[in-house]
Amino acid sequence: MYPKNKRSYWLRAFMISYALAFIILCFFAFLAVAALMPQEKLTYEEEISVYLPESTDKRTVMLLFLNEEQQPLGCTLLSFNALRQEIPITTLPAQSILTCFSDSYTISELFLDGGISRVEDGIEQTFSITVDGYMQMDSQVLPAAMDAVGPLEFYMPFTLKHAALSPAEISEGLQLFTGQQLYSVIAFPAYTGGEEVRCKLISELSAAFIDQYLPLIGTEQVDRIFKSAINEVKTDISFKDFEDFKEALCFLHQILDGPNGRRLTYAITPDGIFSQDLQTFTLSQNSILKLGALL
């Protein structure tokens, strides 16, 4: 049944239909314009650059310590592994037998034959690893390099007494080592327990050094320290090498210093047997495989 005012009824119907048609037309026009506009997708990666370590983000460094007669005291290997988020450290006695070009030599023999580069060859071939850089330090170089960096805070696990020490006694407990004191500990001539004790202590000193100075990564101070120290030692590591790996080092520092921070360094004691005359140290096959996998 139509209303009495038919004209009014048809006018209202027309206006409603026109309004609906206009809204639908606008909607389709919006879709058409949106489809024609260039799409600028802003990904999360473009907003925030996040470093994600890869298997190649690892550097193995070799430290060779010499006594005052320029003979090896021990060979320390450190692996900065960003992917595994760890820094394993081991120190081999100078009497350790290594494989070099199918023959067997001690670290001391390799150094006498061809210097630190020949020791590097032996390390790489024995453990099937790549040494990315080396540092050679003696009674003059190590103190100068350490003094360029700063003192090392370290908890000495036992007391050392000997006329060759400077000072003559280093007591058990927390110590603040200068470069000369640090070298005196590394080169101590009469460790109770022999070379294995020396090597374990060198690894622990190396770990303490990294723990203390890794937090400086990313600051101008660490750049200055690196340049000063690297000029004091015999090395094939350049400042560019350091710069190229700095992002991975910053990542390791963030883990160390984060809310759930944990220690990244740990010392591994090489397993092996000394000969009766203490002139050679034969690494066990298990130790060679373990160190090769970690380094």
mmCIF file of C-alpha atoms in Angstrom:
data_model
loop_
_atom_site.group_PDB
_atom_site.id
_atom_site.type_symbol
_atom_site.label_atom_id
_atom_site.label_comp_id
_atom_site.label_asym_id
_atom_site.label_seq_id
_atom_site.Cartn_x
_atom_site.Cartn_y
_atom_site.Cartn_z
ATOM 1 C CA MET A 1 0.000 0.000 0.000
ATOM 2 C CA TYR A 2 1.575 3.281 -1.104
ATOM 3 C CA PRO A 3 1.607 6.332 1.120
ATOM 4 C CA LYS A 4 -0.719 9.195 0.405
ATOM 5 C CA ASN A 5 2.064 11.491 -0.774
ATOM 6 C CA LYS A 6 3.508 9.437 -3.627
ATOM 7 C CA ARG A 7 5.760 12.238 -4.790
ATOM 8 C CA SER A 8 7.466 12.438 -1.374
ATOM 9 C CA TYR A 9 7.890 8.673 -1.261
ATOM 10 C CA TRP A 10 9.591 8.459 -4.660
ATOM 11 C CA LEU A 11 11.845 11.406 -3.814
ATOM 12 C CA ARG A 12 13.090 9.722 -0.661
ATOM 13 C CA ALA A 13 13.679 6.455 -2.504
ATOM 14 C CA PHE A 14 15.613 8.268 -5.233
ATOM 15 C CA MET A 15 17.853 10.084 -2.717
ATOM 16 C CA ILE A 16 18.657 6.892 -0.816
ATOM 17 C CA SER A 17 19.487 5.004 -4.018
ATOM 18 C CA TYR A 18 21.642 7.896 -5.251
ATOM 19 C CA ALA A 19 23.551 8.039 -1.954
ATOM 20 C CA LEU A 20 24.203 4.296 -1.953
ATOM 21 C CA ALA A 21 25.376 4.411 -5.554
ATOM 22 C CA PHE A 22 27.719 7.312 -4.759
ATOM 23 C CA ILE A 23 29.258 5.460 -1.783
ATOM 24 C CA ILE A 24 29.792 2.304 -3.845
ATOM 25 C CA LEU A 25 31.322 4.316 -6.670
ATOM 26 C CA CYS A 26 33.737 6.049 -4.254
ATOM 27 C CA PHE A 27 34.761 2.705 -2.787
ATOM 28 C CA PHE A 28 35.650 1.232 -6.169
ATOM 29 C CA ALA A 29 37.429 4.453 -7.165
ATOM 30 C CA PHE A 30 39.560 4.165 -4.004
ATOM 31 C CA LEU A 31 40.470 0.570 -4.842
ATOM 32 C CA ALA A 32 41.442 1.556 -8.372
ATOM 33 C CA VAL A 33 43.660 4.419 -7.198
ATOM 34 C CA ALA A 34 45.284 2.220 -4.523
ATOM 35 C CA ALA A 35 46.067 -0.447 -7.102
ATOM 36 C CA LEU A 36 47.747 2.077 -9.389
ATOM 37 C CA MET A 37 49.872 3.728 -6.661
ATOM 38 C CA PRO A 38 53.498 2.465 -6.301
ATOM 39 C CA GLN A 39 53.878 0.173 -3.313
ATOM 40 C CA GLU A 40 56.591 1.160 -0.838
ATOM 41 C CA LYS A 41 57.074 -1.751 1.488
ATOM 42 C CA LEU A 42 59.112 -0.924 4.571
ATOM 43 C CA THR A 43 60.516 -4.116 5.932
ATOM 44 C CA TYR A 44 61.591 -4.673 9.517
ATOM 45 C CA GLU A 45 65.162 -5.023 8.365
ATOM 46 C CA GLU A 46 65.005 -1.506 6.858
ATOM 47 C CA GLU A 47 63.757 -0.069 10.122
ATOM 48 C CA ILE A 48 66.284 -1.808 12.376
ATOM 49 C CA SER A 49 69.606 -3.283 11.259
ATOM 50 C CA VAL A 50 70.262 -6.417 13.327
ATOM 51 C CA TYR A 51 73.585 -8.260 13.296
ATOM 52 C CA LEU A 52 73.159 -12.019 13.020
ATOM 53 C CA PRO A 53 76.404 -14.022 13.282
ATOM 54 C CA GLU A 54 77.325 -16.546 10.624
ATOM 55 C CA SER A 55 79.667 -19.531 10.604
ATOM 56 C CA THR A 56 82.388 -17.328 9.093
ATOM 57 C CA ASP A 57 82.278 -14.947 12.079
ATOM 58 C CA LYS A 58 85.127 -16.664 13.898
ATOM 59 C CA ARG A 59 88.762 -15.686 14.357
ATOM 60 C CA THR A 60 91.474 -17.882 15.867
ATOM 61 C CA VAL A 61 94.502 -16.039 17.234
ATOM 62 C CA MET A 62 97.832 -17.585 18.266
ATOM 63 C CA LEU A 63 99.998 -16.058 20.997
ATOM 64 C CA LEU A 64 103.582 -17.263 21.300
ATOM 65 C CA PHE A 65 105.377 -16.333 24.533
ATOM 66 C CA LEU A 66 109.201 -16.357 24.606
ATOM 67 C CA ASN A 67 111.636 -16.333 27.503
ATOM 68 C CA GLU A 68 114.638 -14.009 27.766
ATOM 69 C CA GLU A 69 116.688 -16.439 25.645
ATOM 70 C CA GLN A 70 114.073 -16.112 22.862
ATOM 71 C CA GLN A 71 112.850 -19.675 23.334
ATOM 72 C CA PRO A 72 109.123 -20.561 23.469
ATOM 73 C CA LEU A 73 107.451 -20.781 26.868
ATOM 74 C CA GLY A 74 104.032 -21.759 25.556
ATOM 75 C CA CYS A 75 101.632 -21.288 22.676
ATOM 76 C CA THR A 76 98.155 -19.952 23.418
ATOM 77 C CA LEU A 77 95.218 -20.338 21.033
ATOM 78 C CA LEU A 78 92.096 -18.181 21.382
ATOM 79 C CA SER A 79 88.998 -18.565 19.214
ATOM 80 C CA PHE A 80 86.507 -15.673 19.076
ATOM 81 C CA ASN A 81 83.350 -17.460 17.887
ATOM 82 C CA ALA A 82 80.325 -15.177 17.477
ATOM 83 C CA LEU A 83 78.010 -17.904 16.164
ATOM 84 C CA ARG A 84 78.611 -20.220 19.123
ATOM 85 C CA GLN A 85 78.851 -17.227 21.481
ATOM 86 C CA GLU A 86 82.028 -18.420 23.156
ATOM 87 C CA ILE A 87 85.764 -17.798 23.401
ATOM 88 C CA PRO A 88 87.621 -21.052 24.143
ATOM 89 C CA ILE A 89 91.289 -20.743 25.117
ATOM 90 C CA THR A 90 94.055 -23.304 25.422
ATOM 91 C CA THR A 91 97.804 -23.124 25.955
ATOM 92 C CA LEU A 92 100.188 -25.789 24.692
ATOM 93 C CA PRO A 93 103.564 -26.445 26.326
ATOM 94 C CA ALA A 94 106.580 -25.549 24.200
ATOM 95 C CA GLN A 95 107.453 -29.260 24.233
ATOM 96 C CA SER A 96 104.178 -30.188 22.449
ATOM 97 C CA ILE A 97 104.700 -32.379 19.371
ATOM 98 C CA LEU A 98 102.988 -31.011 16.255
ATOM 99 C CA THR A 99 102.647 -32.375 12.748
ATOM 100 C CA CYS A 100 104.211 -30.154 10.107
ATOM 101 C CA PHE A 101 104.455 -31.281 6.473
ATOM 102 C CA SER A 102 104.108 -34.964 7.465
ATOM 103 C CA ASP A 103 106.887 -34.819 10.083
ATOM 104 C CA SER A 104 106.738 -34.376 13.851
ATOM 105 C CA TYR A 105 108.394 -31.509 15.702
ATOM 106 C CA THR A 106 108.014 -29.775 19.040
ATOM 107 C CA ILE A 107 106.866 -26.159 19.113
ATOM 108 C CA SER A 108 110.392 -25.158 20.177
ATOM 109 C CA GLU A 109 111.913 -27.018 17.218
ATOM 110 C CA LEU A 110 109.500 -25.426 14.758
ATOM 111 C CA PHE A 111 110.268 -21.957 16.126
ATOM 112 C CA LEU A 112 114.012 -22.589 15.914
ATOM 113 C CA ASP A 113 113.632 -23.824 12.327
ATOM 114 C CA GLY A 114 111.346 -21.168 10.857
ATOM 115 C CA GLY A 115 110.113 -18.739 13.492
ATOM 116 C CA ILE A 116 106.506 -18.093 14.420
ATOM 117 C CA SER A 117 105.175 -18.721 10.907
ATOM 118 C CA ARG A 118 106.464 -22.300 11.052
ATOM 119 C CA VAL A 119 104.765 -22.776 14.447
ATOM 120 C CA GLU A 120 101.587 -21.480 12.805
ATOM 121 C CA ASP A 121 101.959 -24.147 10.087
ATOM 122 C CA GLY A 122 102.285 -26.854 12.722
ATOM 123 C CA ILE A 123 99.236 -25.649 14.655
ATOM 124 C CA GLU A 124 97.080 -25.511 11.515
ATOM 125 C CA GLN A 125 98.131 -28.934 10.253
ATOM 126 C CA THR A 126 97.885 -30.675 13.641
ATOM 127 C CA PHE A 127 94.418 -29.411 14.547
ATOM 128 C CA SER A 128 93.053 -28.898 10.996
ATOM 129 C CA ILE A 129 92.212 -25.275 11.735
ATOM 130 C CA THR A 130 93.013 -21.854 10.285
ATOM 131 C CA VAL A 131 95.039 -19.420 12.381
ATOM 132 C CA ASP A 132 93.793 -15.945 11.424
ATOM 133 C CA GLY A 133 96.551 -14.033 13.145
ATOM 134 C CA TYR A 134 99.495 -14.372 15.503
ATOM 135 C CA MET A 135 101.352 -12.329 18.112
ATOM 136 C CA GLN A 136 104.868 -12.993 19.379
ATOM 137 C CA MET A 137 105.778 -11.584 22.791
ATOM 138 C CA ASP A 138 108.953 -11.693 24.854
ATOM 139 C CA SER A 139 110.415 -10.057 27.991
ATOM 140 C CA GLN A 140 110.514 -6.645 26.309
ATOM 141 C CA VAL A 141 107.459 -6.739 24.080
ATOM 142 C CA LEU A 142 104.850 -8.113 26.498
ATOM 143 C CA PRO A 143 105.451 -5.525 29.258
ATOM 144 C CA ALA A 144 105.433 -2.680 26.709
ATOM 145 C CA ALA A 145 102.212 -3.939 25.096
ATOM 146 C CA MET A 146 100.488 -4.429 28.453
ATOM 147 C CA ASP A 147 101.516 -1.001 29.677
ATOM 148 C CA ALA A 148 99.991 0.467 26.511
ATOM 149 C CA VAL A 149 96.724 -1.306 27.363
ATOM 150 C CA GLY A 150 96.600 -0.975 31.154
ATOM 151 C CA PRO A 151 96.915 -3.199 34.233
ATOM 152 C CA LEU A 152 95.247 -6.609 34.514
ATOM 153 C CA GLU A 153 93.146 -7.521 37.526
ATOM 154 C CA PHE A 154 93.559 -11.213 38.274
ATOM 155 C CA TYR A 155 92.989 -13.568 41.195
ATOM 156 C CA MET A 156 96.282 -15.386 41.703
ATOM 157 C CA PRO A 157 95.461 -18.973 42.755
ATOM 158 C CA PHE A 158 98.754 -19.516 44.643
ATOM 159 C CA THR A 159 101.847 -17.667 45.860
ATOM 160 C CA LEU A 160 104.999 -17.456 43.732
ATOM 161 C CA LYS A 161 108.428 -16.794 45.244
ATOM 162 C CA HIS A 162 111.619 -16.518 43.201
ATOM 163 C CA ALA A 163 114.517 -14.101 42.837
ATOM 164 C CA ALA A 164 113.689 -13.747 39.131
ATOM 165 C CA LEU A 165 110.258 -12.323 39.921
ATOM 166 C CA SER A 166 109.554 -8.614 40.026
ATOM 167 C CA PRO A 167 108.643 -8.275 42.874
ATOM 168 C CA ALA A 168 110.347 -11.347 44.384
ATOM 169 C CA GLU A 169 107.011 -12.602 45.748
ATOM 170 C CA ILE A 170 103.534 -12.538 44.229
ATOM 171 C CA SER A 171 100.975 -13.523 46.828
ATOM 172 C CA GLU A 172 97.832 -15.563 46.423
ATOM 173 C CA GLY A 173 94.749 -13.389 46.034
ATOM 174 C CA LEU A 174 93.488 -10.529 43.899
ATOM 175 C CA GLN A 175 96.343 -8.758 42.127
ATOM 176 C CA LEU A 176 96.686 -5.816 39.762
ATOM 177 C CA PHE A 177 99.434 -6.840 37.345
ATOM 178 C CA THR A 178 101.610 -4.430 35.421
ATOM 179 C CA GLY A 179 103.154 -5.635 32.190
ATOM 180 C CA GLN A 180 106.417 -6.613 33.867
ATOM 181 C CA GLN A 181 104.666 -8.484 36.676
ATOM 182 C CA LEU A 182 102.524 -10.336 34.163
ATOM 183 C CA TYR A 183 105.575 -11.435 32.206
ATOM 184 C CA SER A 184 107.282 -12.560 35.431
ATOM 185 C CA VAL A 185 104.338 -14.847 36.175
ATOM 186 C CA ILE A 186 104.268 -16.279 32.641
ATOM 187 C CA ALA A 187 108.052 -16.852 32.596
ATOM 188 C CA PHE A 188 108.302 -18.155 36.190
ATOM 189 C CA PRO A 189 111.101 -20.773 36.079
ATOM 190 C CA ALA A 190 110.009 -23.228 38.770
ATOM 191 C CA TYR A 191 106.303 -24.051 38.753
ATOM 192 C CA THR A 192 105.317 -26.776 41.165
ATOM 193 C CA GLY A 193 103.538 -29.172 38.871
ATOM 194 C CA GLY A 194 105.622 -28.267 35.848
ATOM 195 C CA GLU A 195 104.659 -26.901 32.461
ATOM 196 C CA GLU A 196 101.039 -27.997 32.700
ATOM 197 C CA VAL A 197 100.534 -25.565 35.592
ATOM 198 C CA ARG A 198 102.208 -22.765 33.625
ATOM 199 C CA CYS A 199 99.993 -23.414 30.600
ATOM 200 C CA LYS A 200 96.805 -23.502 32.660
ATOM 201 C CA LEU A 201 97.736 -20.202 34.331
ATOM 202 C CA ILE A 202 98.538 -18.536 30.981
ATOM 203 C CA SER A 203 95.094 -19.564 29.665
ATOM 204 C CA GLU A 204 93.403 -18.178 32.771
ATOM 205 C CA LEU A 205 95.349 -14.913 32.490
ATOM 206 C CA SER A 206 94.313 -14.630 28.822
ATOM 207 C CA ALA A 207 90.665 -15.231 29.748
ATOM 208 C CA ALA A 208 90.837 -12.565 32.477
ATOM 209 C CA PHE A 209 92.323 -10.080 30.013
ATOM 210 C CA ILE A 210 89.481 -10.623 27.526
ATOM 211 C CA ASP A 211 86.839 -10.436 30.274
ATOM 212 C CA GLN A 212 88.287 -7.126 31.468
ATOM 213 C CA TYR A 213 88.799 -5.397 28.127
ATOM 214 C CA LEU A 214 86.084 -6.819 25.841
ATOM 215 C CA PRO A 215 83.521 -4.346 27.298
ATOM 216 C CA LEU A 216 85.551 -1.507 25.735
ATOM 217 C CA ILE A 217 84.737 -2.762 22.221
ATOM 218 C CA GLY A 218 82.983 -0.099 20.188
ATOM 219 C CA THR A 219 84.608 2.816 22.013
ATOM 220 C CA GLU A 220 87.314 5.160 20.770
ATOM 221 C CA GLN A 221 89.396 4.049 23.720
ATOM 222 C CA VAL A 222 89.699 0.470 22.448
ATOM 223 C CA ASP A 223 90.814 1.712 19.016
ATOM 224 C CA ARG A 224 93.587 3.711 20.664
ATOM 225 C CA ILE A 225 94.556 0.776 22.894
ATOM 226 C CA PHE A 226 94.664 -1.636 19.962
ATOM 227 C CA LYS A 227 96.833 0.662 17.851
ATOM 228 C CA SER A 228 99.235 1.287 20.744
ATOM 229 C CA ALA A 229 99.529 -2.387 21.702
ATOM 230 C CA ILE A 230 99.800 -3.736 18.165
ATOM 231 C CA ASN A 231 102.765 -1.465 17.502
ATOM 232 C CA GLU A 232 104.650 -3.127 20.353
ATOM 233 C CA VAL A 233 104.373 -6.770 19.253
ATOM 234 C CA LYS A 234 105.448 -8.882 16.298
ATOM 235 C CA THR A 235 102.167 -9.698 14.566
ATOM 236 C CA ASP A 236 100.437 -10.148 11.230
ATOM 237 C CA ILE A 237 97.187 -8.652 12.572
ATOM 238 C CA SER A 238 96.378 -5.221 11.164
ATOM 239 C CA PHE A 239 93.981 -2.540 12.366
ATOM 240 C CA LYS A 240 91.829 -3.327 9.313
ATOM 241 C CA ASP A 241 91.564 -6.958 10.487
ATOM 242 C CA PHE A 242 90.377 -5.633 13.829
ATOM 243 C CA GLU A 243 87.864 -3.283 12.192
ATOM 244 C CA ASP A 244 86.491 -6.052 9.960
ATOM 245 C CA PHE A 245 85.760 -8.250 12.982
ATOM 246 C CA LYS A 246 84.633 -5.497 15.347
ATOM 247 C CA GLU A 247 80.902 -6.087 14.727
ATOM 248 C CA ALA A 248 81.267 -9.698 15.845
ATOM 249 C CA LEU A 249 83.240 -8.576 18.904
ATOM 250 C CA CYS A 250 80.497 -6.065 19.764
ATOM 251 C CA PHE A 251 77.972 -8.891 19.514
ATOM 252 C CA LEU A 252 80.018 -10.992 21.939
ATOM 253 C CA HIS A 253 80.289 -8.020 24.289
ATOM 254 C CA GLN A 254 76.488 -7.569 24.267
ATOM 255 C CA ILE A 255 76.067 -11.171 25.367
ATOM 256 C CA LEU A 256 78.677 -10.743 28.088
ATOM 257 C CA ASP A 257 77.165 -7.475 29.334
ATOM 258 C CA GLY A 258 73.454 -8.161 28.711
ATOM 259 C CA PRO A 259 70.692 -8.695 31.301
ATOM 260 C CA ASN A 260 71.389 -12.433 31.219
ATOM 261 C CA GLY A 261 75.113 -11.892 30.740
ATOM 262 C CA ARG A 262 77.431 -14.857 31.068
ATOM 263 C CA ARG A 263 81.147 -15.422 30.832
ATOM 264 C CA LEU A 264 82.186 -16.301 27.281
ATOM 265 C CA THR A 265 85.797 -17.269 27.939
ATOM 266 C CA TYR A 266 86.809 -20.673 29.231
ATOM 267 C CA ALA A 267 90.140 -22.473 29.444
ATOM 268 C CA ILE A 268 90.717 -25.937 28.020
ATOM 269 C CA THR A 269 93.580 -28.004 29.424
ATOM 270 C CA PRO A 270 95.222 -30.062 26.677
ATOM 271 C CA ASP A 271 95.419 -33.759 27.469
ATOM 272 C CA GLY A 272 98.693 -35.571 26.823
ATOM 273 C CA ILE A 273 101.786 -37.227 28.244
ATOM 274 C CA PHE A 274 105.265 -35.831 28.926
ATOM 275 C CA SER A 275 108.256 -38.002 28.155
ATOM 276 C CA GLN A 276 110.429 -39.110 31.077
ATOM 277 C CA ASP A 277 113.037 -36.458 30.297
ATOM 278 C CA LEU A 278 110.247 -33.819 29.960
ATOM 279 C CA GLN A 279 111.550 -32.836 26.510
ATOM 280 C CA THR A 280 108.400 -33.774 24.579
ATOM 281 C CA PHE A 281 104.651 -33.593 25.232
ATOM 282 C CA THR A 282 102.476 -35.909 23.132
ATOM 283 C CA LEU A 283 98.888 -34.762 22.797
ATOM 284 C CA SER A 284 96.207 -37.446 22.987
ATOM 285 C CA GLN A 285 94.181 -38.025 19.835
ATOM 286 C CA ASN A 286 90.990 -37.110 21.693
ATOM 287 C CA SER A 287 92.525 -33.795 22.747
ATOM 288 C CA ILE A 288 93.603 -33.029 19.165
ATOM 289 C CA LEU A 289 90.083 -33.712 17.884
ATOM 290 C CA LYS A 290 88.434 -31.724 20.694
ATOM 291 C CA LEU A 291 90.676 -28.691 20.282
ATOM 292 C CA GLY A 292 90.308 -28.829 16.499
ATOM 293 C CA ALA A 293 86.523 -28.756 16.827
ATOM 294 C CA LEU A 294 86.510 -25.852 19.317
ATOM 295 C CA LEU A 295 89.184 -23.699 17.697
#
